[in-house]
PDB file of C-alpha atoms in Angstrom:
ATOM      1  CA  UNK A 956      57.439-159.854 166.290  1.00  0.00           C
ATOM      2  CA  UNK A 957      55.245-157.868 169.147  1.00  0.00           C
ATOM      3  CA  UNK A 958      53.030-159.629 171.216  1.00  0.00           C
ATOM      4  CA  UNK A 959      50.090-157.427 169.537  1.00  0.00           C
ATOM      5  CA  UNK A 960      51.645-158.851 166.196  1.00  0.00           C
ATOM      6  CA  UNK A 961      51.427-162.314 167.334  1.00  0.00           C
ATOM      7  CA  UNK A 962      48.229-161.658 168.915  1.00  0.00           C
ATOM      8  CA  UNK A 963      46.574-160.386 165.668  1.00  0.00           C
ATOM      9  CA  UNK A 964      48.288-163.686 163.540  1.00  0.00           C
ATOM     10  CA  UNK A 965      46.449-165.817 166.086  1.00  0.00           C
ATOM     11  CA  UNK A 966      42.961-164.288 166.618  1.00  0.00           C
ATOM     12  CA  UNK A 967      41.142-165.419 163.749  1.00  0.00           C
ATOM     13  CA  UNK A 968      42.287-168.835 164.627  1.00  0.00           C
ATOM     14  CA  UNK A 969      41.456-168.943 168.125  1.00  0.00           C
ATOM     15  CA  UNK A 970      38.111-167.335 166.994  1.00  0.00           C
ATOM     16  CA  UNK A 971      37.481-170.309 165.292  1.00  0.00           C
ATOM     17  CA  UNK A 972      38.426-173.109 167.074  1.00  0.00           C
ATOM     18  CA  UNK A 973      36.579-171.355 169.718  1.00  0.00           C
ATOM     19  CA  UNK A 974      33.563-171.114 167.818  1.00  0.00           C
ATOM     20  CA  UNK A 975      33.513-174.192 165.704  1.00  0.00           C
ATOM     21  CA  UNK A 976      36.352-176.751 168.404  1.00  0.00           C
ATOM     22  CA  UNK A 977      35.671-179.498 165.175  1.00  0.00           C
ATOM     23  CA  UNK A 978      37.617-177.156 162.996  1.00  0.00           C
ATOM     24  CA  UNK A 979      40.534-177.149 165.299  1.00  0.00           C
ATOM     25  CA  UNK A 980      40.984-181.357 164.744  1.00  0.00           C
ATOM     26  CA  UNK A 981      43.649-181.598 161.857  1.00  0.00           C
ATOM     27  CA  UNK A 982      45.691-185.058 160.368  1.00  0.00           C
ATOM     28  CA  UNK A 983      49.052-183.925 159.924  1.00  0.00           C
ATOM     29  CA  UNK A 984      50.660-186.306 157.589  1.00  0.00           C
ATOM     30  CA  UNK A 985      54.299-187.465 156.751  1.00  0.00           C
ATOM     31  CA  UNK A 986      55.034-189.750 153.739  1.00  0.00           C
ATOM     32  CA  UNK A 987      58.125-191.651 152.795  1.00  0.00           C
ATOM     33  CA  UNK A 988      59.518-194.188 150.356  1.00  0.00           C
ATOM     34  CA  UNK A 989      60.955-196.802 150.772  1.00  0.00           C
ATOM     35  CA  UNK A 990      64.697-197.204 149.389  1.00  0.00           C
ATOM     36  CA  UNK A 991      64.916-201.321 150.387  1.00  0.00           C
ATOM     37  CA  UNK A 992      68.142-201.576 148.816  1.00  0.00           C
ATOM     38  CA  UNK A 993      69.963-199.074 150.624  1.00  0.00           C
ATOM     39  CA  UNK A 994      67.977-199.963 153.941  1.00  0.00           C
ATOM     40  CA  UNK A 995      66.322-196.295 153.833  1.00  0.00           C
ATOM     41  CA  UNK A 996      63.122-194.340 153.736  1.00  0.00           C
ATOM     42  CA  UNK A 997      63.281-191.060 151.436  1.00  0.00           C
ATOM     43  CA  UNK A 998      60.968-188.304 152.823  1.00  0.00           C
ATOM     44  CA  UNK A 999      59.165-186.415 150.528  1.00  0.00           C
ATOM     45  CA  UNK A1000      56.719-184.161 152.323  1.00  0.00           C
ATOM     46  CA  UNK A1001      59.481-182.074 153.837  1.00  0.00           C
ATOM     47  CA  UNK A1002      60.287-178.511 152.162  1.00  0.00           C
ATOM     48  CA  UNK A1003      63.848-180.444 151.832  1.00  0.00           C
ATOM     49  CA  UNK A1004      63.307-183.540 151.093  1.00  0.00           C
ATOM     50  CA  UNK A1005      65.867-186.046 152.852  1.00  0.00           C
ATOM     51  CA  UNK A1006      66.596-189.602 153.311  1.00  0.00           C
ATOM     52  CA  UNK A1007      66.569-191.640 156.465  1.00  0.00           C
ATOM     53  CA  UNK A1008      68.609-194.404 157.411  1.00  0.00           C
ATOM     54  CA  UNK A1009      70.595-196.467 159.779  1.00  0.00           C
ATOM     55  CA  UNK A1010      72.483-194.609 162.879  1.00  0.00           C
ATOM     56  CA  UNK A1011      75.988-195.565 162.568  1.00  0.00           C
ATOM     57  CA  UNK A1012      75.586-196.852 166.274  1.00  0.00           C
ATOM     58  CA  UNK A1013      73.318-199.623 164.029  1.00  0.00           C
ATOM     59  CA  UNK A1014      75.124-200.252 161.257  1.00  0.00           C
ATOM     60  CA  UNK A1015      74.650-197.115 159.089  1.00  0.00           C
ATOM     61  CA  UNK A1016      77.425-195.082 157.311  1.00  0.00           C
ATOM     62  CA  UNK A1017      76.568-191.925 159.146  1.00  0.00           C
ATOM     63  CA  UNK A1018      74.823-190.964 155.444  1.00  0.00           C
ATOM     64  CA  UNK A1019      71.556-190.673 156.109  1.00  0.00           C
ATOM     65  CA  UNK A1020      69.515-188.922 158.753  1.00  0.00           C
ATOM     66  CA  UNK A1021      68.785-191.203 161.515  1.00  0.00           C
ATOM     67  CA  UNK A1022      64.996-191.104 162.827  1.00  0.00           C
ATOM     68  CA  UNK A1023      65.847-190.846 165.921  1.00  0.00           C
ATOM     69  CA  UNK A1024      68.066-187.619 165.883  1.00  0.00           C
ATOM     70  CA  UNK A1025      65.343-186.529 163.719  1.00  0.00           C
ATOM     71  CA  UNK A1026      62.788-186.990 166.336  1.00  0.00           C
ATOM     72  CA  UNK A1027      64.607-184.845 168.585  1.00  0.00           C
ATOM     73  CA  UNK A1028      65.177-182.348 166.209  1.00  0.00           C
ATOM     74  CA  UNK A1029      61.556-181.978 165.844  1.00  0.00           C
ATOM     75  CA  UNK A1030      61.041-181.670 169.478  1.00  0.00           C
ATOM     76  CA  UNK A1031      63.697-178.417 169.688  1.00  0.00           C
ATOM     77  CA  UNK A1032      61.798-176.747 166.549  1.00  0.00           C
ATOM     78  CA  UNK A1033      59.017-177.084 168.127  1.00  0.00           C
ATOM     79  CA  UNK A1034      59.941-175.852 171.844  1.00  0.00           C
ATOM     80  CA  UNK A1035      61.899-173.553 170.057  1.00  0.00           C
ATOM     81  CA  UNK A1036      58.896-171.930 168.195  1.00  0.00           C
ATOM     82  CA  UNK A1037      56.652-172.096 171.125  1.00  0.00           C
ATOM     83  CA  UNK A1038      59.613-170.920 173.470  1.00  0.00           C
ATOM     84  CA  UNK A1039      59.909-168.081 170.844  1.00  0.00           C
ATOM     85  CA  UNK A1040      55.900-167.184 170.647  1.00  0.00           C
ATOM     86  CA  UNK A1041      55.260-167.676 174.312  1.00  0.00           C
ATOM     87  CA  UNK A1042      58.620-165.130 175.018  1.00  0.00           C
ATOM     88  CA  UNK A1043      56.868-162.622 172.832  1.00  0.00           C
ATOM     89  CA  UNK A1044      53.723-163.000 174.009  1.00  0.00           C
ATOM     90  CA  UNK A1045      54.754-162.197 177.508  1.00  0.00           C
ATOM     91  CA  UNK A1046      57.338-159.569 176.442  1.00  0.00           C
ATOM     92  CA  UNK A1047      60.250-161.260 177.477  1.00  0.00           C
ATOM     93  CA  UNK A1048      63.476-159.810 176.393  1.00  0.00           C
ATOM     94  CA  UNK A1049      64.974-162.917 175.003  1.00  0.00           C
ATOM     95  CA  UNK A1050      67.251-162.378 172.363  1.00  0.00           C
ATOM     96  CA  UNK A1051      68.346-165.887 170.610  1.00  0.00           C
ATOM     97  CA  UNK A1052      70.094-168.953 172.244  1.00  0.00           C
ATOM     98  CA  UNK A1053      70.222-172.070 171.979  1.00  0.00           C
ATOM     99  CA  UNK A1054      68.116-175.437 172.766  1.00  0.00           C
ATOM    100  CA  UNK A1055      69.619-179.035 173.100  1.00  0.00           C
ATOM    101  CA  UNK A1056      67.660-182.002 173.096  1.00  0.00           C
ATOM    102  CA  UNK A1057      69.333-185.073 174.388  1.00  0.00           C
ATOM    103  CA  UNK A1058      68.429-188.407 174.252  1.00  0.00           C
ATOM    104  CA  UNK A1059      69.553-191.963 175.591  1.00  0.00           C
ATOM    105  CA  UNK A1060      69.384-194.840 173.223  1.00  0.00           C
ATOM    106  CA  UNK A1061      70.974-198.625 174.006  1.00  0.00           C
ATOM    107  CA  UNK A1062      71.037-200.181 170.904  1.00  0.00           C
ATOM    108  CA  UNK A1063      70.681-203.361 172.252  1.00  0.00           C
ATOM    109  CA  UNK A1064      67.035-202.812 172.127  1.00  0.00           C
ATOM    110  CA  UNK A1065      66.599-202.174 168.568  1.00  0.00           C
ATOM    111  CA  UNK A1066      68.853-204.352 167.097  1.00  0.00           C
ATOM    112  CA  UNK A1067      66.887-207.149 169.040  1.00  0.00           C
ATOM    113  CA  UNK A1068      70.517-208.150 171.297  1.00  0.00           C
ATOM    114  CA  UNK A1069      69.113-207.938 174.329  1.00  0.00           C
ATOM    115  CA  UNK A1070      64.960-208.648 174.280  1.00  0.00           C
ATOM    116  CA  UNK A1071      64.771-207.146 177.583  1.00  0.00           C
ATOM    117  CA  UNK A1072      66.376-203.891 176.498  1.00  0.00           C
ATOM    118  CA  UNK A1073      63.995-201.330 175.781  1.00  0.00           C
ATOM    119  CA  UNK A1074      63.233-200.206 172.198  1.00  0.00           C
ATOM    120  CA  UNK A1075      63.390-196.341 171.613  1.00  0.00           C
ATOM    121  CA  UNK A1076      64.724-193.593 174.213  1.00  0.00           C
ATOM    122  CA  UNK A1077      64.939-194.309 178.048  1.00  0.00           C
ATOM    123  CA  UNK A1078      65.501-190.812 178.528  1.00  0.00           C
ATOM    124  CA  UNK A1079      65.008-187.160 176.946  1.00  0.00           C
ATOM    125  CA  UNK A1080      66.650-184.172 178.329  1.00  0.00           C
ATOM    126  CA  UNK A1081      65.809-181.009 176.432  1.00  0.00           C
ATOM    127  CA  UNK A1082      68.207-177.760 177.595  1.00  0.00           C
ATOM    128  CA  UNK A1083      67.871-174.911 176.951  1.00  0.00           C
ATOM    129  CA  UNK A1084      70.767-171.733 177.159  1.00  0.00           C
ATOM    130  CA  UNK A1085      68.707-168.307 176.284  1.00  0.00           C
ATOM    131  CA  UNK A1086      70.564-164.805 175.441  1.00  0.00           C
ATOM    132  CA  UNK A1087      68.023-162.780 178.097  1.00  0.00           C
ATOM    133  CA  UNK A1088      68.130-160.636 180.605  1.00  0.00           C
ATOM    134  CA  UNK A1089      64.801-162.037 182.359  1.00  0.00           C
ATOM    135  CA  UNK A1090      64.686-163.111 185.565  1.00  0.00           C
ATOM    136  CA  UNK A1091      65.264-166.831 186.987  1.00  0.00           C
ATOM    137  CA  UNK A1092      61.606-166.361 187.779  1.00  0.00           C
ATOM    138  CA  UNK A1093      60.607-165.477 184.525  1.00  0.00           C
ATOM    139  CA  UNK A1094      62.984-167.723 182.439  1.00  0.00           C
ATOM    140  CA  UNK A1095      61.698-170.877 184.829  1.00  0.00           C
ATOM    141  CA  UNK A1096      58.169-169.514 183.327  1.00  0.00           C
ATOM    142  CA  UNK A1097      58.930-169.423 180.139  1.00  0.00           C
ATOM    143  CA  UNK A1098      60.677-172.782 180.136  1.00  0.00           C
ATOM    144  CA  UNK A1099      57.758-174.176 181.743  1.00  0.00           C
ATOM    145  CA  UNK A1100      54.491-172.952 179.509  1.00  0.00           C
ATOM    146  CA  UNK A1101      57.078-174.244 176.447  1.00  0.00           C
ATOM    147  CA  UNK A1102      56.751-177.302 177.670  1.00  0.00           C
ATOM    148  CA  UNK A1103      53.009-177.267 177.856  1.00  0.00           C
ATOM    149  CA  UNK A1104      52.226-175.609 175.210  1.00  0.00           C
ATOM    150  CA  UNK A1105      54.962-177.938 172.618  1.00  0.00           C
ATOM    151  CA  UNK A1106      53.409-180.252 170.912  1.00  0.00           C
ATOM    152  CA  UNK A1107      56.493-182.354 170.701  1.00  0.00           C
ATOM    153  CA  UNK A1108      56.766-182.392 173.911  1.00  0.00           C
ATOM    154  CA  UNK A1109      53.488-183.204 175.061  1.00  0.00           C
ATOM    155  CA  UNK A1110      53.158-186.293 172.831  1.00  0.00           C
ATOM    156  CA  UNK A1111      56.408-187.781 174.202  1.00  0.00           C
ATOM    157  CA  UNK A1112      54.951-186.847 177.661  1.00  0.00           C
ATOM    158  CA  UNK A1113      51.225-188.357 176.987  1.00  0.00           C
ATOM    159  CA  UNK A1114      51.449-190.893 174.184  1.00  0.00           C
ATOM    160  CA  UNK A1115      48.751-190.909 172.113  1.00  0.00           C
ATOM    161  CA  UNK A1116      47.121-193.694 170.930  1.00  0.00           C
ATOM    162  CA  UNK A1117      49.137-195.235 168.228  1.00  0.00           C
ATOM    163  CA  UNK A1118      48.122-198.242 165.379  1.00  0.00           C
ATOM    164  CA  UNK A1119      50.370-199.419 162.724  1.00  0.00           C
ATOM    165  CA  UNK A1120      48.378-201.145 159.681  1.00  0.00           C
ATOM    166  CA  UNK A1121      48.394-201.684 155.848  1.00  0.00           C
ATOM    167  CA  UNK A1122      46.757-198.774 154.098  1.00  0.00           C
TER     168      UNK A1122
END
């Protein structure tokens, strides 16, 4: 895509939440079901829907997708698609690579060994290994208004506020 191209995609929007910022406030949604017996949560929103379960690291078979990995996953699409607009946007010659989000977990945490240990991950790394021929300058740039304009990666940065209730 050129960066008129992407430009042109985004103007009506940005015309709009510009003009009317209410219309910009969206609920995303995810929905699962529960699957008690086999200690898992089928997704059904996705295009591909999938089931979640246990890591093995927990107890799982290593047969379901764990949320966890998933979690990550969603924060390299989404640097990845940001890294990928924001590239073309400033006519960067970047022609593929790769992007690695890593994440420490002690399992003592979740599977309530250790109440001291903390639940969730201590620690994200996200990498990232680009096919360009950009500068350092320019990659250190680009690396840097992915991460503020990822949504993923802003949430994990800033929380937001978060409830858990019955519906």
């Amino acid at each position: 895509m050129t960066p008129e191209a992407l430009r042109q995609l985004q103007a009506p929007f940005k015309q709009k939440y510009g003009d009317d910022p209410t219309s910009a406030l969206l609920t995303l949604r995810a929905t699962g079901n529960l699957e008690i017996d086999r200690v898992a949560c089928r997704l059904r929103d996705a295009p591909q829907p999938f089931v979640s379960g246990l890591h093995p690291a927990a107890g799982g078979d290593g047969t379901f997708v764990c949320a966890a990995e998933m979690m990550l996953e969603s924060l390299v699409g989404c640097a990845g698609v940001t890294l990928s607009a924001v590239a073309t946007a400033m006519s960067l010659p970047v022609q593929g690579g790769t992007i690695t989000a890593e994440g420490d977990i002690d399992f003592r945490g979740t599977l309530g060994v250790d109440r001291s240990t903390p639940i969730g991950f201590i620690a994200i790394r996200l990498l990232f290994d680009l096919d360009t021929t950009a500068t350092p300058a320019q990659i250190e740039k680009l690396i840097s208004l992915t991460e503020r304009y990822c949504v993923v990666a802003q949430t994990l940065k800033t929380p937001p506020t978060f409830t858990a209730r019955p519906v």
